[in-house]
Coordinates of C-alpha atoms and ligand atoms in Angstrom, one line a residue:
M1 CA 25.0 12.6 -28.1
V2 CA 23.1 10.5 -30.2
K3 CA 23.7 6.6 -29.7
G4 CA 21.9 3.5 -30.8
I5 CA 20.5 1.7 -33.8
L6 CA 17.2 2.8 -35.7
K7 CA 14.1 0.4 -36.2
I8 CA 11.2 1.4 -38.3
S9 CA 8.2 0.0 -37.8
Q10 CA 5.9 -0.1 -41.1
V11 CA 3.6 2.4 -39.7
S12 CA 6.1 4.2 -37.7
K13 CA 7.1 8.0 -39.0
I14 CA 10.6 8.6 -37.6
Y15 CA 11.7 11.8 -36.1
I16 CA 15.6 12.0 -36.5
S17 CA 18.2 14.6 -37.3
K18 CA 21.0 13.9 -39.8
Y19 CA 23.0 13.6 -37.2
S20 CA 21.6 10.8 -35.5
V21 CA 21.5 8.9 -39.2
I22 CA 25.2 8.9 -39.4
A23 CA 25.5 8.3 -35.7
S24 CA 23.2 5.3 -36.0
F25 CA 25.3 4.1 -38.8
L26 CA 28.2 4.4 -37.0
T27 CA 26.8 2.1 -33.9
L28 CA 25.0 -0.1 -36.4
L29 CA 28.3 -0.7 -37.7
F30 CA 30.6 -1.1 -34.4
F31 CA 28.7 -2.0 -31.7
S32 CA 26.0 -4.7 -30.7
S33 CA 22.8 -3.2 -29.8
S34 CA 22.5 -4.8 -26.6
L35 CA 25.6 -2.7 -25.4
I36 CA 23.9 0.3 -26.2
K37 CA 21.6 2.0 -23.3
A38 CA 18.8 3.2 -25.9
E39 CA 16.4 6.1 -25.4
S40 CA 13.0 5.2 -27.2
Y41 CA 9.7 6.5 -27.3
A42 CA 6.3 5.9 -28.8
V43 CA 2.6 7.0 -29.0
A44 CA 0.1 4.7 -30.7
T45 CA -3.3 6.4 -31.0
R46 CA -6.6 6.0 -33.1
H47 CA -6.0 9.1 -35.0
H48 CA -2.6 10.5 -36.8
L49 CA -3.2 14.2 -35.2
A50 CA -3.2 12.8 -31.9
T51 CA -0.1 10.9 -32.1
N52 CA 1.6 13.7 -33.9
I53 CA 0.8 15.9 -30.7
G54 CA 2.0 13.2 -28.4
M55 CA 5.0 12.8 -29.8
K56 CA 5.9 16.6 -30.0
I57 CA 5.2 16.8 -26.3
L58 CA 7.8 13.6 -25.8
E59 CA 10.2 15.1 -27.9
D60 CA 10.0 18.6 -26.3
G61 CA 11.0 16.6 -23.3
G62 CA 7.7 15.9 -21.6
N63 CA 7.0 12.6 -20.1
A64 CA 4.2 9.7 -21.0
I65 CA 1.6 11.1 -18.8
D66 CA 2.2 14.6 -20.4
A67 CA 1.7 13.4 -24.0
A68 CA -1.3 11.2 -22.4
I69 CA -3.1 14.1 -21.3
A70 CA -2.2 16.1 -24.7
V71 CA -3.5 13.0 -26.5
A72 CA -6.6 12.4 -24.6
F73 CA -7.9 16.4 -24.9
A74 CA -6.4 15.9 -28.7
L75 CA -9.0 12.7 -29.2
A76 CA -11.8 14.7 -28.0
V77 CA -11.5 16.9 -30.9
V78 CA -10.1 14.6 -33.7
N79 CA -11.7 11.6 -32.9
P80 CA -15.5 12.7 -31.3
S81 CA -17.0 9.4 -31.6
A82 CA -15.0 8.1 -28.2
G83 CA -12.4 10.7 -27.4
N84 CA -13.9 13.0 -24.9
L85 CA -14.6 15.5 -21.9
G86 CA -18.1 14.2 -21.6
G87 CA -17.2 10.5 -20.8
G88 CA -14.7 8.7 -18.7
G89 CA -12.1 6.0 -18.7
F90 CA -9.1 4.3 -16.8
M91 CA -5.5 5.3 -17.0
L92 CA -2.9 2.8 -16.1
L93 CA 0.4 4.0 -15.5
H94 CA 4.1 2.7 -14.7
L95 CA 6.4 5.3 -13.1
A96 CA 9.7 4.1 -14.0
E97 CA 11.5 6.2 -11.3
T98 CA 9.8 4.5 -8.2
N99 CA 8.6 1.3 -10.1
E100 CA 5.2 1.8 -9.4
T101 CA 2.2 0.7 -11.4
I102 CA -0.8 3.0 -10.5
S103 CA -4.3 3.0 -11.9
I104 CA -6.9 5.9 -12.3
D105 CA -10.5 5.4 -12.5
Y106 CA -11.8 8.2 -13.8
R107 CA -15.1 6.8 -15.4
E108 CA -18.6 8.1 -15.0
R109 CA -20.8 7.9 -11.4
A110 CA -24.1 7.3 -11.4
P111 CA -26.0 10.7 -10.9
I112 CA -27.7 11.2 -7.4
K113 CA -30.9 11.1 -8.5
S114 CA -30.5 7.7 -10.0
Y115 CA -32.1 4.5 -9.1
E116 CA -32.4 1.2 -9.5
K117 CA -35.6 1.2 -11.6
M118 CA -35.1 4.2 -13.6
F119 CA -35.2 2.5 -16.9
Q120 CA -38.3 0.3 -16.4
D121 CA -41.7 0.9 -16.7
K122 CA -44.4 0.3 -14.0
S123 CA -44.9 -2.9 -15.2
G124 CA -41.2 -3.6 -14.5
K125 CA -40.7 -3.8 -18.3
V126 CA -37.3 -2.1 -19.6
I127 CA -37.8 1.0 -21.8
K128 CA -35.6 0.3 -24.8
G129 CA -33.2 3.0 -25.7
L130 CA -33.6 5.2 -22.0
S131 CA -30.3 4.1 -21.0
L132 CA -28.7 4.7 -24.5
N133 CA -30.3 7.9 -26.6
S134 CA -32.0 9.9 -23.6
I135 CA -31.1 12.6 -21.5
L136 CA -31.1 9.6 -18.8
A137 CA -28.4 8.1 -20.3
S138 CA -25.5 10.2 -19.2
G139 CA -23.2 9.3 -16.0
V140 CA -21.5 12.2 -14.3
P141 CA -18.1 12.5 -16.8
G142 CA -15.0 11.9 -15.3
T143 CA -12.2 12.9 -18.0
V144 CA -11.4 16.3 -17.2
S145 CA -10.8 15.2 -13.5
G146 CA -8.7 12.3 -14.5
M147 CA -6.6 14.6 -16.8
F148 CA -6.1 17.1 -14.1
F149 CA -5.3 15.0 -11.6
A150 CA -2.6 12.6 -13.6
S151 CA -1.2 16.2 -14.7
E152 CA -1.0 17.4 -11.1
R153 CA 0.3 14.3 -9.6
Y154 CA 2.8 13.0 -12.4
G155 CA 3.2 15.6 -15.2
T156 CA 5.9 17.8 -15.8
I157 CA 4.2 20.3 -18.3
E158 CA 1.8 22.7 -17.5
I159 CA -1.7 21.7 -18.4
K160 CA -2.7 24.7 -20.3
N161 CA 0.1 23.6 -22.8
L162 CA -1.4 20.6 -23.2
I163 CA -4.2 21.8 -24.1
K164 CA -3.3 24.6 -26.4
P165 CA -2.8 22.1 -29.4
S166 CA -6.5 20.9 -29.0
I167 CA -7.7 24.4 -28.8
E168 CA -6.3 25.4 -32.1
L169 CA -7.7 22.0 -33.6
A170 CA -11.3 22.6 -32.3
K171 CA -11.2 26.2 -33.7
K172 CA -9.4 25.9 -37.1
G173 CA -11.0 23.0 -37.7
F174 CA -9.2 19.5 -39.5
A175 CA -10.0 17.2 -42.3
L176 CA -12.3 14.5 -42.0
S177 CA -11.2 10.9 -43.6
D178 CA -13.3 8.8 -45.5
F179 CA -14.2 6.9 -42.6
Q180 CA -14.8 9.6 -40.3
A181 CA -17.5 11.6 -42.8
K182 CA -19.4 8.2 -43.5
N183 CA -19.2 7.4 -39.9
L184 CA -21.0 11.0 -39.1
N185 CA -23.2 10.5 -41.9
R186 CA -24.3 7.3 -40.2
Y187 CA -25.5 8.8 -37.0
K188 CA -27.2 11.7 -38.5
E189 CA -30.6 10.9 -37.2
K190 CA -29.0 10.8 -33.4
F191 CA -27.3 14.1 -34.0
S192 CA -30.4 15.8 -35.4
K193 CA -32.7 15.3 -32.1
N194 CA -30.0 18.0 -30.3
K195 CA -30.1 21.0 -31.7
E196 CA -25.9 21.6 -31.0
A197 CA -25.3 18.2 -32.6
K198 CA -27.1 18.8 -35.4
E199 CA -25.1 22.2 -36.2
I200 CA -22.0 20.4 -35.5
F201 CA -22.2 17.0 -36.7
T202 CA -24.4 17.2 -39.7
R203 CA -24.4 18.9 -42.9
P204 CA -27.5 19.8 -45.4
N205 CA -26.4 17.0 -47.7
E206 CA -23.7 14.8 -46.1
F207 CA -20.1 15.1 -44.8
F208 CA -17.3 14.2 -47.4
Q209 CA -13.8 13.3 -47.0
G210 CA -11.2 16.7 -46.7
D211 CA -14.2 18.1 -45.5
I212 CA -13.0 20.7 -42.5
L213 CA -14.8 19.8 -38.8
V214 CA -14.8 23.1 -37.0
Q215 CA -16.0 22.9 -33.5
T216 CA -16.3 26.3 -32.0
N217 CA -18.0 25.8 -29.0
L218 CA -15.8 23.0 -27.7
A219 CA -12.6 25.4 -28.2
V220 CA -14.2 28.0 -26.3
T221 CA -15.0 25.3 -23.5
L222 CA -11.5 23.8 -23.8
E223 CA -10.0 27.5 -23.6
R224 CA -11.8 28.3 -20.1
I225 CA -10.9 24.8 -18.6
A226 CA -7.2 25.7 -20.1
K227 CA -7.4 29.1 -18.0
N228 CA -9.7 27.9 -15.1
G229 CA -8.7 24.4 -14.4
K230 CA -10.8 21.7 -13.6
E231 CA -12.9 23.6 -11.5
E232 CA -14.4 25.3 -14.7
F233 CA -15.6 21.7 -15.9
Y234 CA -17.2 20.7 -12.1
S235 CA -18.4 24.0 -11.0
G236 CA -17.5 27.2 -13.4
E237 CA -19.4 28.0 -16.2
T238 CA -19.2 24.7 -18.3
A239 CA -20.9 23.0 -15.1
K240 CA -23.5 25.7 -15.0
R241 CA -24.1 25.0 -19.1
I242 CA -24.2 21.2 -18.5
S243 CA -26.5 21.1 -15.3
N244 CA -28.9 23.7 -16.6
F245 CA -29.2 21.9 -19.9
F246 CA -30.1 18.7 -18.0
K247 CA -32.8 20.7 -15.8
E248 CA -34.4 22.5 -18.5
N249 CA -34.7 18.9 -20.5
G250 CA -35.8 16.6 -17.9
G251 CA -32.4 14.8 -16.8
I252 CA -31.3 14.2 -13.4
L253 CA -27.8 15.0 -13.6
S254 CA -27.0 18.0 -11.5
I255 CA -24.5 20.8 -10.4
E256 CA -24.2 18.3 -7.0
D257 CA -23.4 15.6 -9.2
L258 CA -20.6 18.0 -11.0
N259 CA -19.3 19.7 -7.5
Q260 CA -18.9 16.0 -6.1
Y261 CA -17.3 14.0 -8.9
K262 CA -14.5 12.2 -7.4
L263 CA -11.9 9.8 -9.4
R264 CA -10.2 7.0 -7.4
V265 CA -6.7 5.8 -7.8
L266 CA -6.8 1.8 -7.5
D267 CA -4.4 -0.8 -7.3
P268 CA -4.2 -2.6 -10.6
V269 CA -5.0 -6.0 -10.6
C270 CA -1.9 -8.0 -11.5
G271 CA -0.8 -11.7 -12.2
S272 CA 1.8 -13.6 -13.4
Y273 CA 1.4 -15.5 -16.7
R274 CA 4.5 -17.8 -17.5
L275 CA 7.7 -15.4 -17.1
Y276 CA 5.6 -12.4 -17.2
K277 CA 3.5 -9.9 -15.0
I278 CA 0.3 -8.7 -16.2
C279 CA -1.3 -5.5 -14.9
S280 CA -4.9 -4.1 -15.9
M281 CA -7.7 -2.2 -14.2
A282 CA -9.6 -3.5 -11.0
P283 CA -13.3 -3.1 -10.5
P284 CA -15.5 -1.1 -11.8
S285 CA -13.5 -2.8 -14.6
S286 CA -14.3 -6.5 -15.2
G287 CA -11.3 -6.2 -17.4
G288 CA -8.5 -7.2 -15.0
I289 CA -9.9 -9.8 -13.3
A290 CA -11.0 -11.7 -16.2
L291 CA -8.0 -11.3 -18.1
I292 CA -6.0 -12.5 -15.2
Q293 CA -8.7 -15.5 -15.1
I294 CA -8.3 -16.5 -18.5
L295 CA -4.5 -16.4 -18.7
N296 CA -4.4 -18.5 -15.4
I297 CA -6.8 -21.3 -17.0
L298 CA -4.7 -21.2 -20.3
E299 CA -1.7 -21.5 -18.1
N300 CA -2.2 -25.1 -17.6
I301 CA -1.2 -26.0 -21.0
D302 CA 1.6 -25.4 -23.2
L303 CA -0.3 -23.2 -25.8
N304 CA 2.4 -22.5 -28.3
K305 CA 2.9 -26.5 -28.6
L306 CA -0.6 -25.9 -30.5
E307 CA -0.9 -24.6 -34.0
H308 CA -2.3 -20.7 -33.6
N309 CA -5.9 -20.5 -34.4
S310 CA -6.1 -24.2 -35.2
E311 CA -9.5 -25.8 -33.9
K312 CA -7.5 -27.4 -30.4
Y313 CA -6.2 -23.9 -30.0
L314 CA -9.4 -21.9 -30.4
K315 CA -11.7 -24.4 -28.3
I316 CA -9.5 -24.0 -25.2
L317 CA -9.7 -20.3 -25.5
I318 CA -13.4 -20.3 -26.0
A319 CA -14.0 -22.5 -23.1
A320 CA -11.9 -20.2 -20.9
M321 CA -13.7 -17.2 -21.8
D322 CA -17.1 -18.7 -21.2
Y323 CA -16.2 -19.4 -17.4
A324 CA -14.6 -16.1 -16.9
Y325 CA -17.9 -14.1 -18.6
K326 CA -20.2 -16.2 -16.5
D327 CA -18.1 -15.0 -13.3
R328 CA -18.1 -11.5 -14.7
A329 CA -21.9 -11.8 -15.1
E330 CA -22.5 -13.0 -11.6
Y331 CA -19.9 -11.5 -9.6
L332 CA -18.7 -8.1 -10.9
G333 CA -19.6 -4.6 -10.1
D334 CA -18.3 -1.7 -8.4
A335 CA -16.2 -2.7 -5.4
D336 CA -17.3 0.1 -3.4
F337 CA -21.1 -1.4 -3.7
T338 CA -20.7 -4.7 -3.7
F339 CA -18.3 -7.6 -2.6
V340 CA -16.1 -8.7 -5.7
P341 CA -14.2 -12.0 -4.8
Q342 CA -11.0 -10.7 -6.8
E343 CA -8.8 -12.9 -4.8
L344 CA -10.9 -16.4 -5.8
L345 CA -11.3 -15.3 -9.4
T346 CA -7.8 -14.5 -10.0
S347 CA -6.3 -17.5 -8.0
K348 CA -4.5 -20.0 -9.6
K349 CA -5.9 -22.5 -8.0
Y350 CA -9.8 -21.7 -9.1
A351 CA -8.4 -21.5 -12.7
E352 CA -6.8 -24.9 -12.2
D353 CA -10.5 -26.2 -10.9
I354 CA -11.8 -24.7 -14.3
Y355 CA -9.2 -26.2 -16.0
Q356 CA -10.4 -29.7 -15.1
L357 CA -13.8 -29.0 -15.6
I358 CA -12.9 -28.0 -19.0
Q359 CA -10.8 -31.4 -19.5
K360 CA -14.2 -32.8 -18.7
K361 CA -15.9 -31.1 -21.5
K362 CA -18.2 -29.3 -19.0
T363 CA -19.2 -26.1 -19.5
P364 CA -21.6 -23.4 -17.6
S365 CA -25.3 -23.3 -18.0
K366 CA -26.7 -20.8 -20.3
I367 CA -29.9 -18.8 -21.2
N368 CA -30.4 -16.6 -24.4
V369 CA -30.3 -13.0 -25.1
N370 CA -29.8 -10.4 -28.0
I371 CA -26.8 -8.5 -28.9
T372 CA -26.5 -5.3 -30.7
E373 CA -23.2 -4.1 -32.2
G374 CA -21.1 -1.4 -30.0
E375 CA -19.0 0.7 -31.9
E376 CA -16.8 2.9 -30.1
T377 CA -14.2 3.8 -27.5
T378 CA -10.8 4.5 -28.0
H379 CA -7.1 3.1 -26.4
F380 CA -3.7 4.7 -26.5
S381 CA -0.5 3.4 -25.7
I382 CA 2.5 6.0 -25.0
V383 CA 6.4 5.2 -23.3
D384 CA 8.6 8.1 -22.8
K385 CA 12.2 7.9 -22.9
W386 CA 12.6 7.3 -19.3
G387 CA 10.7 4.4 -19.2
N388 CA 7.7 5.7 -18.2
A389 CA 4.3 4.1 -19.7
V390 CA 0.8 4.9 -19.9
S391 CA -2.2 2.4 -21.0
N392 CA -5.3 4.4 -21.5
T393 CA -8.9 3.5 -22.6
Y394 CA -11.7 6.0 -22.5
T395 CA -14.9 6.3 -24.0
L396 CA -18.4 8.0 -24.7
N397 CA -20.0 4.3 -24.6
T398 CA -21.4 3.7 -27.8
A399 CA -20.4 6.0 -30.8
Y400 CA -20.6 9.4 -30.0
G401 CA -22.3 8.7 -26.8
S402 CA -26.0 10.0 -26.0
G403 CA -25.7 12.2 -29.0
I404 CA -26.8 15.4 -26.8
I405 CA -24.3 18.2 -26.0
P406 CA -25.7 20.7 -23.6
T407 CA -26.3 24.0 -25.4
G408 CA -23.1 26.3 -25.8
T409 CA -20.6 23.5 -24.4
G410 CA -19.5 21.5 -27.8
I411 CA -19.4 18.6 -25.2
L412 CA -21.0 15.3 -26.3
M413 CA -22.5 13.4 -23.3
N414 CA -21.8 9.9 -22.6
N415 CA -24.7 7.1 -22.5
E416 CA -22.7 5.0 -19.9
M417 CA -25.7 4.1 -17.5
D418 CA -26.1 1.3 -20.0
D419 CA -23.5 -0.2 -18.7
F420 CA -25.4 -1.0 -15.4
S421 CA -27.6 -4.2 -15.4
S422 CA -31.1 -1.9 -16.1
K423 CA -32.6 -5.3 -14.7
P424 CA -30.9 -8.3 -13.6
G425 CA -30.5 -10.6 -16.4
Y426 CA -31.6 -7.9 -19.1
P427 CA -28.6 -7.4 -21.8
N428 CA -27.2 -4.2 -22.5
A429 CA -25.9 -2.8 -25.7
Y430 CA -23.1 -5.5 -25.6
G431 CA -25.1 -8.3 -24.8
L432 CA -23.9 -8.3 -21.3
I433 CA -26.1 -9.5 -18.6
G434 CA -25.7 -8.3 -14.8
S435 CA -27.0 -9.1 -11.4
E436 CA -27.6 -7.3 -8.2
A437 CA -23.6 -6.5 -8.4
N438 CA -24.0 -4.2 -11.3
K439 CA -27.5 -2.7 -10.6
I440 CA -28.0 1.2 -10.6
E441 CA -27.4 2.8 -7.5
P442 CA -26.6 6.7 -6.7
R443 CA -22.8 7.6 -7.1
K444 CA -22.0 4.0 -7.9
T445 CA -19.8 3.1 -11.2
P446 CA -21.1 1.0 -14.0
L447 CA -19.2 -2.0 -14.6
S448 CA -16.9 -1.6 -17.5
S449 CA -15.1 -3.9 -20.0
M450 CA -12.0 -1.5 -20.6
S451 CA -9.0 -3.2 -20.0
P452 CA -5.8 -0.9 -20.5
V453 CA -2.8 -3.4 -20.1
I454 CA 0.8 -3.3 -19.2
V455 CA 2.7 -6.3 -19.2
F456 CA 6.2 -6.6 -17.4
R457 CA 9.2 -8.7 -18.4
D458 CA 11.9 -8.6 -15.6
G459 CA 10.0 -5.9 -13.9
K460 CA 9.9 -3.6 -16.8
P461 CA 7.0 -2.8 -19.2
Y462 CA 7.3 -5.2 -21.9
L463 CA 4.1 -4.4 -23.9
I464 CA 1.5 -1.5 -23.3
T465 CA -1.7 -2.2 -25.0
G466 CA -5.7 -2.2 -25.1
S467 CA -8.7 -2.1 -27.4
P468 CA -12.1 -0.3 -28.1
G469 CA -15.2 -3.1 -28.4
G470 CA -17.1 -3.3 -25.4
S471 CA -17.3 -6.8 -24.4
T472 CA -15.0 -7.8 -26.9
I473 CA -12.1 -5.4 -25.5
I474 CA -11.2 -8.4 -22.7
T475 CA -10.4 -11.3 -25.4
S476 CA -9.0 -8.9 -28.2
V477 CA -6.4 -7.9 -25.6
L478 CA -6.1 -11.7 -24.5
Q479 CA -5.4 -12.5 -27.9
E480 CA -2.7 -9.9 -28.6
I481 CA -1.1 -11.0 -25.4
L482 CA -0.8 -14.6 -26.2
N483 CA 0.3 -13.5 -29.9
I484 CA 3.1 -11.6 -28.4
L485 CA 4.1 -13.7 -25.7
D486 CA 3.5 -17.2 -26.5
F487 CA 3.7 -17.1 -30.2
K488 CA 6.8 -14.3 -30.3
M489 CA 4.5 -12.3 -32.9
S490 CA 5.8 -8.8 -33.9
L491 CA 2.9 -6.4 -33.2
E492 CA 2.2 -6.0 -36.4
E493 CA 1.7 -9.8 -37.4
S494 CA -0.4 -10.2 -34.1
S495 CA -2.9 -7.5 -35.5
R496 CA -3.2 -9.4 -38.6
K497 CA -4.3 -12.4 -37.2
K498 CA -7.8 -13.3 -36.8
R499 CA -9.5 -13.3 -33.6
I500 CA -12.5 -14.7 -31.9
H501 CA -14.9 -13.5 -28.8
F502 CA -17.4 -15.6 -26.8
Q503 CA -18.7 -13.9 -23.8
H504 CA -20.8 -16.7 -22.2
L505 CA -24.2 -15.2 -23.2
P506 CA -25.4 -14.6 -25.8
N507 CA -24.6 -18.0 -27.0
I508 CA -22.8 -16.6 -30.0
L509 CA -19.2 -17.4 -31.2
F510 CA -17.9 -14.0 -33.0
H511 CA -15.2 -14.6 -35.5
E512 CA -13.4 -12.3 -37.9
Q513 CA -14.3 -14.9 -40.8
F514 CA -12.5 -18.1 -40.1
D515 CA -13.0 -20.8 -42.6
D516 CA -16.2 -22.1 -42.7
S517 CA -15.1 -25.8 -41.7
L518 CA -13.2 -24.2 -38.7
V519 CA -15.7 -22.5 -37.2
E520 CA -18.5 -25.4 -38.0
S521 CA -16.3 -27.4 -35.6
L522 CA -16.0 -24.8 -33.2
K523 CA -19.6 -23.7 -32.7
K524 CA -21.2 -26.4 -31.2
E525 CA -25.1 -25.3 -30.4
K526 CA -23.7 -21.5 -30.6
R527 CA -24.7 -19.1 -33.2
L528 CA -22.3 -17.8 -35.8
V529 CA -21.3 -14.1 -36.2
N530 CA -18.9 -12.7 -38.4
R531 CA -17.9 -9.4 -37.2
K532 CA -14.9 -7.2 -37.3
L533 CA -13.4 -6.9 -33.6
G534 CA -11.8 -3.7 -32.0
E535 CA -8.5 -2.2 -33.1
I536 CA -5.6 -2.6 -31.1
H537 CA -3.1 0.3 -30.2
S538 CA 0.2 -1.4 -28.8
I539 CA 3.8 -0.6 -28.2
L540 CA 6.4 -3.5 -27.5
L541 CA 9.7 -2.6 -25.7
K542 CA 12.2 -5.2 -26.9
E543 CA 15.9 -5.5 -26.1
D544 CA 17.1 -4.2 -29.3
G545 CA 14.1 -1.7 -30.2
I546 CA 10.9 -0.6 -29.8
E547 CA 7.6 -1.6 -31.9
A548 CA 4.6 0.6 -31.8
F549 CA 1.4 -0.5 -34.2
S550 CA -2.1 0.9 -34.9
D551 CA -4.2 -1.7 -35.9
E552 CA -5.4 -1.8 -39.3
R553 CA -8.8 -2.6 -38.6
R554 CA -10.1 0.9 -38.2
P555 CA -8.5 3.3 -40.4
D556 CA -6.9 7.1 -39.3
G557 CA -4.7 5.5 -36.6
K558 CA -1.2 6.0 -36.3
A559 CA 1.8 4.6 -34.5
S560 CA 5.2 6.7 -33.8
T561 CA 8.5 5.3 -32.6
V562 CA 12.0 6.9 -31.8
Y563 CA 14.7 4.6 -31.0
K564 CA 18.4 6.5 -30.3
Ligands
LIG601 O1 -17.0 0.3 -20.2 C1 -17.5 -0.1 -21.2 O2 -16.8 -1.5 -21.3 C2 -17.8 0.2 -22.6 N1 -18.7 1.3 -22.2 C3 -16.9 0.3 -23.5 C4 -17.8 0.9 -24.9 C5 -16.9 0.2 -26.1 O3 -16.2 -0.2 -26.0 C6 -17.5 0.7 -27.2 N2 -16.8 0.4 -28.7 N3 -16.1 0.1 -29.0

């Protein structure tokens, strides 16, 4: 029997039968919602077609992991700038039955033939663009491995049935939104350097809203993967096509690299913040450590006694970000290759010491570097009716990765090698600098900022969230958490609040068009850059309902909920 109340968030489309409407009204009349054991589920992603596919899987009885896999394959088709087979990412998942929280690191690895100075010329100067737009820019992709692993370990539906909707989308095509059409046009030059990318992602003139984007080769590749399993990608026909292409075009990514790709199951980094437990990714992401570090610093004051986004509030945020990003640059890297002082960085004592320094108006010392804008990565959040939750962020790095498609695969390759520090102190696409800890080494994973998050209240998932935006991911997610936990905002309210970002280096304060007088008072010697920050896709599980929201900072996203 269907019981419960309905809660419709502004962007949610609810899938209900007539019967459930009647039942809901009766319930509203006769019961308090807290007495009802609710069944709820939700999906929030960057693209409405992917959200619909995820919701269908949940409706048909699949769990959150099944839905996540279907969504990930769908985004590889309908959101080609970030969704991918040729990239990698992180899946943080919570299993209700065993009360376990697990993270899967299916991020790219440096090819076996990579080496520390591969992006430098003989004089030691970094060759601009080589780590972003060349055949050397790609790490060994992990997405296919990640999805198959999640399915085998935690899924309930045969993976071929989860890939099927994506095959259809790639084969028949889908209508481009205005945003997507313009975005493809913007990267025309990048696509034009590769034969297959040019064929698929450019038009003689340009793309327009409503144009149908068909990806035949990708459909065939997906069909082979659905039929032959992950081996297709790592040792089968697809692996051969990828490695042959790299060989013929002066690359180093080889069939051995694909054969030997290994994902890692990692303990998430968890910390406490006031009444809540916060879990996110461990290294090779910097997200979990930096986020917990900043929250630990902020725990030293009653933030909600300050006015939200006031001068005093933003100043303490900026100071905490400054310290955390300095430590990021200095200490963080792939923990299999470099010692990461995780315990220290996430300890309450260390945060208290930093807070004391902040009180004394002390800031860490700085040098100057440049920053360019990063555009793409994609996050999705999913919760099923059993209380399982998935928080997944994956990417090709910058928009459409390297723009290179190995012939006959339809797969855009990542440019994740740029997330290594090409040279200590030299900034990557996000202006992030690194040290020895993040230097290039064979099989190593570049440091990431991707931060899928699950916040727990009373031991149960409460907020599932994440964002794109390169180095700004951590601070976007931070401000979402503060808005919800400290200021009790709804997801929608939170997403409409302006955000700031500061990352120690470069000495720039990013802000979303705050008042001139306010930013003047915050900036001190910093340069100001007005920039839209990443869009967040969150789910909030409240006692009396479920909220899901796809941030409107970028169009085309969709959040759907069912509560019954
Ligand atoms: O892993 C990282 O931190 C970056 N490769 C993420 C790139 C990104 O978020 C791009 N933009 N939205």
